[in-house]
Tab-separated table of C-alpha atoms in Angstrom:
chain	number	residue	atom	x	y	z
A	166	MET	CA	8.717	58.416	4.271
A	167	LYS	CA	11.429	57.212	6.570
A	168	VAL	CA	8.921	55.256	8.675
A	169	ILE	CA	7.516	53.547	5.554
A	170	ASN	CA	11.050	52.696	4.363
A	171	LEU	CA	11.972	51.267	7.771
A	172	HIS	CA	8.756	49.182	7.799
A	173	GLN	CA	9.440	47.897	4.284
A	174	GLU	CA	12.990	47.041	5.281
A	175	GLU	CA	11.747	45.177	8.331
A	176	ASN	CA	9.319	43.243	6.209
A	177	GLU	CA	12.035	42.316	3.760
A	178	ILE	CA	14.311	41.211	6.606
A	179	ILE	CA	11.575	39.140	8.074
A	180	LYS	CA	11.013	37.485	4.652
A	181	LEU	CA	14.646	36.624	4.413
A	182	ALA	CA	14.732	35.347	7.991
A	183	VAL	CA	11.765	33.057	7.244
A	184	GLU	CA	13.880	31.577	4.420
A	185	ASN	CA	16.594	30.834	7.087
A	186	ASN	CA	18.865	33.637	5.866
A	187	ARG	CA	21.297	33.800	8.745
A	188	HIS	CA	22.356	37.332	8.037
A	189	ALA	CA	18.727	38.547	8.308
A	190	GLN	CA	18.256	36.537	11.448
A	191	HIS	CA	21.338	38.055	12.968
A	192	MET	CA	20.036	41.511	12.047
A	193	ILE	CA	16.787	40.882	13.909
A	194	TYR	CA	18.685	39.464	16.891
A	195	THR	CA	21.044	42.457	17.099
A	196	LYS	CA	18.090	44.881	16.843
A	197	PHE	CA	15.853	43.302	19.543
A	198	ALA	CA	18.134	41.262	21.785
A	199	PRO	CA	19.091	44.060	24.227
A	200	LYS	CA	15.420	45.049	24.827
A	201	MET	CA	14.344	41.471	25.120
A	202	LEU	CA	17.122	40.623	27.545
A	203	SER	CA	15.804	43.498	29.674
A	204	VAL	CA	12.343	41.971	29.588
A	205	CYS	CA	13.699	38.552	30.572
A	206	ARG	CA	15.789	40.180	33.338
A	207	GLN	CA	12.556	41.534	34.956
A	208	TYR	CA	11.424	37.984	35.636
A	209	SER	CA	14.781	36.485	36.605
A	210	LYS	CA	17.364	37.776	39.094
A	211	ASP	CA	20.165	35.978	37.368
A	212	LEU	CA	21.301	37.638	34.118
A	213	HIS	CA	22.687	34.286	32.711
A	214	HIS	CA	19.320	32.627	33.277
A	215	ALA	CA	17.663	35.581	31.598
A	216	GLU	CA	20.031	35.217	28.622
A	217	ASP	CA	19.267	31.522	28.375
A	218	VAL	CA	15.551	32.214	28.349
A	219	MET	CA	16.075	34.928	25.755
A	220	ILE	CA	17.974	32.618	23.412
A	221	THR	CA	15.310	29.904	23.716
A	222	ALA	CA	12.666	32.517	23.022
A	223	PHE	CA	14.557	33.773	20.001
A	224	MET	CA	14.670	30.241	18.670
A	225	LYS	CA	10.871	30.149	18.935
A	226	VAL	CA	10.733	33.547	17.212
A	227	PHE	CA	12.689	32.314	14.190
A	228	THR	CA	10.961	28.955	13.975
A	229	ASN	CA	7.509	30.550	14.116
A	230	LEU	CA	8.397	33.623	12.060
A	231	LYS	CA	6.353	32.321	9.084
A	232	ASN	CA	3.223	32.629	11.341
A	233	PHE	CA	3.770	36.344	11.915
A	234	GLU	CA	0.836	38.086	10.157
A	235	HIS	CA	2.334	41.639	9.985
A	236	LYS	CA	-0.825	43.010	11.643
A	237	GLY	CA	0.738	44.350	14.922
A	238	SER	CA	4.245	45.501	15.656
A	239	PHE	CA	7.004	43.005	15.193
A	240	GLU	CA	8.634	44.085	18.467
A	241	GLY	CA	5.351	43.492	20.374
A	242	TRP	CA	5.069	40.017	18.837
A	243	ILE	CA	8.661	39.142	19.924
A	244	ARG	CA	8.000	40.612	23.386
A	245	ARG	CA	4.963	38.389	23.967
A	246	ILE	CA	6.994	35.379	23.017
A	247	MET	CA	9.694	36.436	25.549
A	248	VAL	CA	7.179	36.971	28.336
A	249	ASN	CA	5.496	33.607	27.710
A	250	GLU	CA	8.890	31.922	27.667
A	251	CYS	CA	9.865	33.626	30.978
A	252	ILE	CA	6.657	32.417	32.551
A	253	SER	CA	7.041	28.860	31.325
A	254	TYR	CA	10.675	28.900	32.495
A	255	ILE	CA	9.714	30.008	36.023
A	256	ARG	CA	6.903	27.437	36.120
A	257	ALA	CA	9.261	24.752	34.930
A	258	GLN	CA	11.556	25.599	37.843
A	259	LYS	CA	8.563	25.209	40.219
A	260	LYS	CA	9.509	28.460	41.845
A	261	VAL	CA	6.009	29.890	41.828
A	262	SER	CA	2.799	29.000	43.576
A	263	PHE	CA	-0.285	31.128	43.783
A	264	LEU	CA	-2.505	31.028	46.866
A	265	GLU	CA	-6.141	31.165	46.049
A	266	ASP	CA	-6.684	34.304	48.166
A	267	GLU	CA	-9.340	36.510	46.835
A	268	GLN	CA	-9.625	38.734	49.908
A	269	TYR	CA	-7.560	41.785	49.232
A	270	LYS	CA	-7.547	45.507	49.858
A	271	GLU	CA	-7.083	47.909	47.045
A	272	SER	CA	-3.754	49.303	47.885
A	273	GLY	CA	-1.639	51.886	46.001
A	274	PHE	CA	1.497	53.722	46.591
A	275	ASN	CA	-0.064	56.293	48.903
A	276	GLY	CA	1.758	59.539	48.656
A	277	ILE	CA	5.006	57.903	47.789
A	278	GLU	CA	7.089	59.556	45.111
A	279	SER	CA	10.481	58.323	44.004
A	280	ASN	CA	13.293	59.300	41.750
A	281	PHE	CA	14.879	55.771	41.529
A	282	ASN	CA	17.066	54.796	38.687
A	283	VAL	CA	16.593	51.598	36.666
A	284	ASP	CA	18.955	49.553	38.788
A	285	GLU	CA	17.157	50.563	41.944
A	286	ILE	CA	13.745	49.761	40.410
A	287	GLN	CA	15.106	46.346	39.267
A	288	PHE	CA	16.474	45.816	42.801
A	289	LEU	CA	12.983	46.594	44.229
A	290	VAL	CA	11.316	44.213	41.745
A	291	ASP	CA	13.827	41.510	42.449
A	292	SER	CA	12.990	41.789	46.164
A	293	LEU	CA	9.477	40.503	45.398
A	294	PRO	CA	8.696	36.740	45.522
A	295	ASP	CA	8.401	35.104	42.084
A	296	GLY	CA	4.570	34.927	42.140
A	297	TYR	CA	4.137	38.597	43.124
A	298	LYS	CA	6.886	39.678	40.797
A	299	MET	CA	5.317	37.893	37.858
A	300	ILE	CA	1.893	39.415	38.299
A	301	PHE	CA	3.349	42.861	39.035
A	302	ASN	CA	5.458	42.706	35.846
A	303	LEU	CA	2.545	41.469	33.717
A	304	TYR	CA	0.115	44.064	35.050
A	305	ALA	CA	2.193	47.157	35.781
A	306	ILE	CA	5.072	46.867	33.213
A	307	GLU	CA	3.562	44.830	30.322
A	308	GLY	CA	0.090	46.298	30.689
A	309	TYR	CA	-1.898	43.032	30.668
A	310	LYS	CA	-5.363	42.998	32.298
A	311	HIS	CA	-6.300	40.703	35.143
A	312	GLN	CA	-8.406	38.535	32.943
A	313	GLU	CA	-5.515	38.001	30.487
A	314	ILE	CA	-3.098	37.327	33.426
A	315	ALA	CA	-5.532	34.766	34.880
A	316	GLU	CA	-5.720	32.984	31.511
A	317	MET	CA	-1.934	33.061	31.066
A	318	LEU	CA	-1.173	31.678	34.518
A	319	GLY	CA	-4.181	29.428	34.804
A	320	ILE	CA	-5.520	31.198	37.909
A	321	SER	CA	-8.686	33.048	38.770
A	322	GLU	CA	-8.997	36.750	38.168
A	323	GLY	CA	-9.454	37.371	41.896
A	324	THR	CA	-6.265	35.567	42.694
A	325	SER	CA	-4.491	37.768	40.157
A	326	LYS	CA	-5.888	40.887	41.856
A	327	SER	CA	-5.040	39.726	45.369
A	328	GLN	CA	-1.491	38.792	44.232
A	329	LEU	CA	-1.089	42.282	42.761
A	330	SER	CA	-2.356	43.858	45.953
A	331	HIS	CA	0.153	41.876	48.032
A	332	ALA	CA	2.954	42.699	45.577
A	333	ARG	CA	2.196	46.427	45.763
A	334	LYS	CA	2.134	46.392	49.550
A	335	MET	CA	5.382	44.581	49.678
A	336	LEU	CA	6.902	46.843	47.116
A	337	GLN	CA	5.759	49.952	49.041
A	338	ASP	CA	7.406	48.641	52.227
A	339	ASN	CA	10.592	47.946	50.315
A	340	ILE	CA	10.574	51.393	48.767
A	341	ILE	CA	10.244	52.920	52.235
A	342	LYS	CA	13.078	50.721	53.452
A	343	LEU	CA	15.201	51.684	50.502
A	344	LYS	CA	14.464	55.359	50.988
A	345	LYS	CA	15.342	55.116	54.702
A	346	TYR	CA	18.530	53.299	53.731
A	347	GLN	CA	19.404	55.943	51.142
A	348	ASN	CA	18.640	58.751	53.591
A	349	GLY	CA	20.688	57.032	56.236
A	350	THR	CA	23.636	56.608	53.946
A	351	GLU	CA	23.311	60.144	52.630
B	163	MET	CA	-6.116	49.109	41.218
B	164	GLU	CA	-5.077	51.450	38.426
B	165	PRO	CA	-1.394	51.973	37.946
B	166	ASN	CA	-0.143	55.014	39.760
B	167	LYS	CA	2.809	57.280	39.156
B	168	ILE	CA	5.494	55.009	40.623
B	169	GLU	CA	4.304	52.122	38.417
B	170	GLU	CA	4.304	54.317	35.320
B	171	GLN	CA	7.836	55.411	36.283
B	172	PHE	CA	8.859	51.781	36.695
B	173	LYS	CA	7.318	50.951	33.306
B	174	GLU	CA	9.038	53.734	31.473
B	175	LEU	CA	12.438	53.074	32.969
B	176	LEU	CA	12.311	49.276	32.557
B	177	ASN	CA	10.940	49.401	29.020
B	178	SER	CA	13.589	51.883	27.942
B	179	ARG	CA	16.332	49.805	29.444
B	180	GLU	CA	18.560	47.790	27.181
B	181	LEU	CA	20.835	45.047	28.370
B	182	GLN	CA	23.537	43.922	25.996
B	183	PRO	CA	23.735	40.101	25.791
B	184	SER	CA	27.083	38.315	25.809
B	185	ASP	CA	28.978	37.650	22.628
B	186	LYS	CA	28.450	33.879	23.001
B	187	ALA	CA	24.729	34.296	23.040
B	188	TRP	CA	24.426	34.717	19.235
B	189	ASP	CA	26.867	31.763	18.667
B	190	ARG	CA	24.691	29.540	20.749
B	191	LEU	CA	21.591	30.718	18.938
B	192	ASP	CA	23.327	30.197	15.622
B	193	ALA	CA	24.262	26.656	16.551
B	194	MET	CA	20.676	25.918	17.628
B	195	LEU	CA	19.330	27.314	14.375
B	196	SER	CA	21.747	25.247	12.248
B	197	VAL	CA	20.810	22.061	14.152
B	198	ALA	CA	17.093	22.747	13.567
B	199	GLU	CA	17.774	23.358	9.823
B	200	GLU	CA	19.652	20.001	9.553
B	201	LYS	CA	16.760	18.175	11.120
B	202	LYS	CA	14.376	19.850	8.624
B	203	THR	CA	16.520	18.880	5.689
B	204	LYS	CA	16.780	15.300	6.889
B	205	ARG	CA	13.049	15.100	7.293
B	206	SER	CA	12.534	16.452	3.799
B	207	PHE	CA	14.958	13.838	2.367
B	208	GLY	CA	13.128	11.147	4.343
B	209	TRP	CA	9.883	12.137	2.859
B	210	LEU	CA	11.443	12.144	-0.620
B	211	TYR	CA	12.685	8.540	-0.104
B	212	ILE	CA	9.277	7.412	1.143
B	213	ALA	CA	7.486	9.098	-1.827
B	214	ALA	CA	9.990	7.565	-4.269
B	215	SER	CA	9.516	4.117	-2.775
B	216	ILE	CA	5.691	4.397	-2.925
B	217	ILE	CA	5.849	5.475	-6.597
B	218	GLY	CA	8.236	2.583	-7.320
B	219	PHE	CA	5.919	0.043	-5.727
B	220	ILE	CA	2.932	1.418	-7.664
B	221	PHE	CA	4.971	1.179	-10.952
B	222	VAL	CA	6.109	-2.351	-10.222
B	223	GLY	CA	2.621	-3.352	-9.187
B	224	THR	CA	1.036	-2.046	-12.366
B	225	LEU	CA	3.653	-3.783	-14.515
B	226	PHE	CA	3.148	-7.047	-12.594
B	227	PHE	CA	-0.684	-6.971	-12.960
B	228	SER	CA	-0.486	-6.063	-16.604
B	229	GLN	CA	1.894	-9.012	-17.271
B	230	THR	CA	-0.325	-11.413	-15.381
B	231	GLU	CA	-3.369	-10.358	-17.483
B	232	GLU	CA	-1.415	-11.043	-20.728
B	233	LEU	CA	-0.351	-14.427	-19.391
B	234	ILE	CA	-3.891	-15.368	-18.630
B	235	ASP	CA	-4.957	-14.446	-22.125
B	236	VAL	CA	-2.283	-16.579	-23.610
B	237	ARG	CA	-3.222	-19.496	-21.461
B	238	ARG	CA	-6.859	-19.113	-22.523
B	239	ASN	CA	-5.741	-19.291	-26.165
B	240	ASP	CA	-3.652	-22.341	-25.384
B	241	VAL	CA	-6.676	-24.009	-23.815
B	242	VAL	CA	-8.725	-23.314	-26.903
B	243	LEU	CA	-6.026	-24.720	-29.144
B	244	GLN	CA	-5.717	-27.763	-26.936
B	245	GLU	CA	-9.422	-28.338	-27.073
B	246	LYS	CA	-9.348	-28.097	-30.828
B	247	GLU	CA	-6.410	-30.520	-30.997
B	248	GLU	CA	-8.197	-32.910	-28.635
B	249	LYS	CA	-11.323	-32.767	-30.803
B	250	SER	CA	-9.355	-33.446	-33.994
B	251	SER	CA	-7.364	-36.193	-32.381
B	252	GLU	CA	-10.538	-37.809	-31.145
B	253	HIS	CA	-11.875	-37.843	-34.643
B	254	ILE	CA	-8.647	-39.379	-35.929
B	255	ILE	CA	-8.723	-42.056	-33.216
B	256	GLN	CA	-12.345	-42.783	-34.076
B	257	GLY	CA	-11.311	-43.192	-37.670
B	258	GLN	CA	-8.517	-45.585	-36.714
B	259	SER	CA	-10.668	-47.657	-34.423
B	260	GLY	CA	-13.175	-48.182	-37.122
B	261	LYS	CA	-16.231	-47.449	-35.041
B	262	ASP	CA	-16.835	-44.191	-36.807
B	263	ILE	CA	-15.205	-43.738	-40.135
B	264	LEU	CA	-14.392	-40.055	-40.314
B	265	PRO	CA	-11.721	-39.617	-42.823
B	266	SER	CA	-11.762	-35.888	-42.812
B	267	ILE	CA	-10.353	-35.124	-46.186
B	268	GLN	CA	-11.728	-38.167	-47.876
B	269	SER	CA	-15.230	-37.538	-46.635
B	270	GLN	CA	-16.345	-36.197	-49.997
B	271	GLY	CA	-15.899	-39.579	-51.606
B	272	VAL	CA	-17.467	-41.357	-48.742
B	273	ALA	CA	-20.481	-39.056	-48.765
B	274	GLU	CA	-21.480	-40.428	-52.148
B	275	VAL	CA	-22.099	-43.773	-50.664
B	276	SER	CA	-25.783	-44.615	-50.744
B	277	ASN	CA	-28.100	-46.538	-48.408
B	278	ASP	CA	-28.234	-49.507	-50.693
B	279	ASN	CA	-24.606	-49.968	-50.323
B	280	GLN	CA	-25.021	-50.075	-46.576
B	281	LYS	CA	-27.314	-53.048	-46.810
B	282	SER	CA	-24.930	-54.978	-48.982
B	283	LYS	CA	-22.060	-54.122	-46.719
B	284	ASN	CA	-23.953	-55.333	-43.684
B	285	GLN	CA	-24.519	-58.613	-45.458
B	286	ILE	CA	-20.819	-58.925	-46.103
B	287	THR	CA	-19.786	-58.067	-42.569
B	288	LYS	CA	-22.228	-60.670	-41.222
B	289	SER	CA	-20.458	-63.325	-43.305
B	290	GLU	CA	-16.974	-62.268	-42.297
B	291	GLY	CA	-17.606	-61.617	-38.606
B	292	ILE	CA	-14.704	-59.412	-37.328
B	293	VAL	CA	-13.848	-57.348	-40.342
B	294	HIS	CA	-16.488	-54.689	-41.006
B	295	CYS	CA	-16.831	-52.263	-43.809
B	296	ASN	CA	-18.922	-49.489	-42.405
B	297	THR	CA	-20.224	-46.524	-44.220
B	298	CYS	CA	-20.083	-42.948	-43.269
B	299	PRO	CA	-23.402	-41.543	-42.018
B	300	SER	CA	-24.362	-38.210	-43.490
B	301	GLU	CA	-24.291	-36.481	-40.033
B	302	LYS	CA	-20.664	-37.378	-39.560
B	303	VAL	CA	-19.858	-36.091	-43.003
B	304	ILE	CA	-21.300	-32.761	-41.980
B	305	ILE	CA	-19.264	-32.727	-38.797
B	306	THR	CA	-16.124	-33.407	-40.825
B	307	ARG	CA	-16.962	-30.539	-43.111
B	308	GLU	CA	-17.322	-28.255	-40.126
B	309	LEU	CA	-13.999	-29.418	-38.883
B	310	ARG	CA	-12.470	-28.598	-42.222
B	311	SER	CA	-13.860	-25.092	-42.079
B	312	ASN	CA	-12.409	-24.663	-38.589
B	313	TRP	CA	-9.095	-25.977	-39.697
B	314	ARG	CA	-9.012	-23.559	-42.609
B	315	SER	CA	-9.556	-20.678	-40.275
B	316	ASN	CA	-6.745	-21.836	-38.061
B	317	GLN	CA	-4.381	-22.989	-40.789
B	318	LYS	CA	-1.320	-21.518	-39.117
B	319	THR	CA	-1.898	-23.097	-35.762
B	320	ASN	CA	-2.983	-26.480	-37.208
B	321	ARG	CA	-0.132	-27.106	-39.581
B	322	ASN	CA	1.268	-29.770	-37.247
B	323	LEU	CA	-2.161	-31.269	-36.974
B	324	ASN	CA	-2.505	-31.438	-40.738
B	325	GLN	CA	0.798	-33.211	-40.981
B	326	ILE	CA	-0.364	-35.751	-38.382
B	327	ASN	CA	-3.627	-36.072	-40.261
B	328	ASN	CA	-1.803	-36.739	-43.543
B	329	GLU	CA	0.129	-39.474	-41.753
B	330	LYS	CA	-3.128	-40.885	-40.488
B	331	ILE	CA	-4.654	-40.674	-43.928
B	332	ALA	CA	-1.679	-42.587	-45.274
B	333	GLU	CA	-2.240	-45.261	-42.677
B	334	PHE	CA	-5.937	-45.209	-43.416
B	335	LYS	CA	-5.212	-45.685	-47.118
B	336	ASN	CA	-3.003	-48.682	-46.330
B	337	GLU	CA	-5.791	-50.125	-44.224
B	338	THR	CA	-8.320	-49.510	-47.027
B	339	SER	CA	-5.964	-51.189	-49.517
B	340	ILE	CA	-5.860	-54.204	-47.249
B	341	ALA	CA	-9.617	-54.131	-47.032
B	342	HIS	CA	-9.804	-53.962	-50.870
B	343	SER	CA	-7.591	-57.029	-51.111
B	344	GLU	CA	-9.933	-58.804	-48.816
B	345	ILE	CA	-13.029	-57.753	-50.809
B	346	PRO	CA	-12.517	-60.482	-53.507
B	347	LYS	CA	-12.530	-63.024	-50.686
B	348	THR	CA	-15.812	-61.663	-49.484
B	349	VAL	CA	-17.092	-61.747	-53.014
B	350	GLU	CA	-16.141	-65.414	-53.251
B	351	SER	CA	-17.947	-66.115	-50.041
B	352	ASN	CA	-20.943	-64.322	-51.344
B	353	LYS	CA	-20.710	-66.392	-54.476
B	354	SER	CA	-20.854	-69.560	-52.432
B	355	LEU	CA	-23.903	-68.218	-50.721
B	356	THR	CA	-25.579	-67.241	-53.990
B	357	ASP	CA	-24.796	-70.682	-55.462
B	358	LYS	CA	-26.873	-72.192	-52.666
B	359	GLU	CA	-29.716	-69.897	-53.569
B	360	SER	CA	-29.249	-70.358	-57.357
B	361	ILE	CA	-32.428	-72.405	-57.590
B	362	LEU	CA	-34.505	-69.290	-56.971
B	363	LYS	CA	-32.415	-66.634	-58.787
B	364	SER	CA	-31.084	-66.571	-62.293
B	365	ASP	CA	-27.376	-66.540	-63.034
B	366	ASN	CA	-27.481	-63.237	-64.833
B	367	ASN	CA	-29.198	-61.454	-62.000
B	368	LEU	CA	-26.674	-62.860	-59.543
B	369	LEU	CA	-23.810	-61.706	-61.751
B	370	VAL	CA	-25.242	-58.241	-62.009
B	371	SER	CA	-25.772	-58.030	-58.276
B	372	LEU	CA	-22.253	-59.267	-57.654
B	373	ASP	CA	-20.819	-56.753	-60.069
B	374	ASN	CA	-22.752	-54.002	-58.367
B	375	THR	CA	-21.608	-54.993	-54.931
B	376	ALA	CA	-18.018	-55.264	-56.168
B	377	LYS	CA	-18.226	-51.750	-57.631
B	378	GLN	CA	-19.820	-50.396	-54.515
B	379	LEU	CA	-17.171	-51.975	-52.386
B	380	ALA	CA	-14.467	-50.546	-54.577
B	381	ASN	CA	-15.804	-47.110	-53.855
B	382	LYS	CA	-15.979	-47.674	-50.147
B	383	LYS	CA	-13.349	-47.098	-47.594
B	384	ALA	CA	-13.221	-49.942	-45.145
B	385	THR	CA	-11.649	-50.091	-41.745
B	386	ILE	CA	-11.163	-52.737	-39.084
B	387	LYS	CA	-13.846	-52.430	-36.511
B	388	VAL	CA	-13.087	-53.441	-32.916
B	389	ASP	CA	-16.030	-54.331	-30.767
B	390	ALA	CA	-15.691	-52.124	-27.668
B	391	LYS	CA	-17.989	-54.196	-25.516
B	392	SER	CA	-16.146	-57.394	-26.202
B	393	LEU	CA	-12.882	-55.682	-25.456
B	394	LEU	CA	-14.215	-54.257	-22.211
B	395	SER	CA	-15.656	-57.608	-21.192
B	396	GLN	CA	-12.275	-59.211	-21.915
B	397	VAL	CA	-10.377	-56.591	-19.857
B	398	ASP	CA	-12.939	-56.887	-17.013
B	399	GLY	CA	-12.571	-60.619	-17.110
B	400	GLU	CA	-8.806	-60.305	-16.919
B	401	VAL	CA	-9.029	-57.885	-14.038
B	402	GLU	CA	-11.417	-60.217	-12.201
B	403	TYR	CA	-9.103	-63.102	-12.921
B	404	THR	CA	-6.091	-61.283	-11.543
B	405	PHE	CA	-8.114	-60.222	-8.479
B	406	ARG	CA	-9.185	-63.802	-7.923
B	407	GLU	CA	-5.633	-64.955	-8.281
B	408	LYS	CA	-4.433	-62.401	-5.750
B	409	VAL	CA	-7.093	-63.381	-3.303
B	410	PHE	CA	-6.356	-67.037	-3.655
B	411	THR	CA	-2.583	-66.487	-3.256
B	412	LYS	CA	-3.228	-64.377	-0.184
B	413	ILE	CA	-5.503	-66.989	1.304
B	414	ASN	CA	-2.967	-69.666	0.558
B	415	LYS	CA	-0.160	-67.714	2.178
B	416	ASN	CA	-2.120	-66.964	5.309
B	417	TYR	CA	-3.221	-70.569	5.478
B	418	GLN	CA	0.350	-71.796	5.169
B	419	GLU	CA	1.516	-69.326	7.833
B	420	ILE	CA	-1.236	-70.428	10.202
B	421	LYS	CA	-0.488	-74.008	9.474
B	422	VAL	CA	3.225	-73.552	10.207
B	423	ALA	CA	2.429	-71.654	13.326
B	424	LEU	CA	0.109	-74.397	14.566
B	425	VAL	CA	2.647	-77.112	13.803
B	426	ASN	CA	5.294	-75.217	15.700
B	427	ARG	CA	2.978	-74.681	18.602
B	428	ASN	CA	2.118	-78.412	18.723
B	429	LYS	CA	5.841	-79.252	18.577
B	430	GLU	CA	6.518	-76.997	21.532
């Protein structure tokens, strides 16, 4: 019953937000902004830039709220808007370029186990170039498939796979380096 | 290429992470939202103005076209009235000129005139020359009756015309009285003619015929007839004369100028 009540409450808040009720909009913002800022932070090293992207994405959320069909989760809908805004922001900055390299080796994190905290994981992700980081985030964190990633970024599926392979290899090297550093300091 | 344990760990930790945005972030978003709302309201008002102006134009247009149609109808009526007036005035003018005697109201009396009277009248007109006493042909009488019926139907609009017509009738009556005064003269002239032929006819017969003609003439309405052809010929003649005069004067002037020029040239 609680879930149903929460869902009904969310729908009512969304309806009010569609009617430009600022209080309802603020409620949505306060509920989802911390998670969405975390999403935006995955794609940008700078927290201020991430916040700018989040604000712009929230504007799009509120202006397109009447198009929300209440079929999926509201959080997932907002999250997709955030991810798309992050991608368009990085592309607008011309920070990313994908090499059409379809020759790749399937690489994983062979025998590597870690007990990193969130900041360390974010540090490892930030160490990746923008192209690798983008595809790694979309595939490993957001759960998109290569076909979807290829459509989103306007690249081939093979390029997406090769970019992910390179990202994993680089990330593995960085994990090893980090572990060595941590072991050395300890 | 499936996600392994490290990636799942990354996913869990990053998705569960929450980063609190700065306090200014909501203020900025609030400002952006209010700006967007203002734009929307302005747009809506703009559309309202455009819609109101379009409706206004349509309203004014319909009013304008409806007024023009009414005006056209009125003009048409005016034209019809003018035509009627022209027709009536033409008849009056014809009555005045004497070519066609169409005394509209007096046509009943004129219609009684017989063909025998016409013959006697023609005789009299021949003797007098300019002054004619014509009769009314039966066709014209019918036309005048039609006119009367039309006037009755348009009594309101033709009040002025009736007044004018009454005036014309008064004039016409005066003319006829003048004609009546001249009738005895014509009778005398006829008498002189009959005296010349008295060898063949008896006095009594002549007296009876004269009495009859006098009675007939008394019943008639006479008018002064103007011969249109003679008038036209006179006018044409005058025009030709003036043209000739102009030509001659021009020739004279030119001749004089040339003459003076030649004299001057010879002097030089």
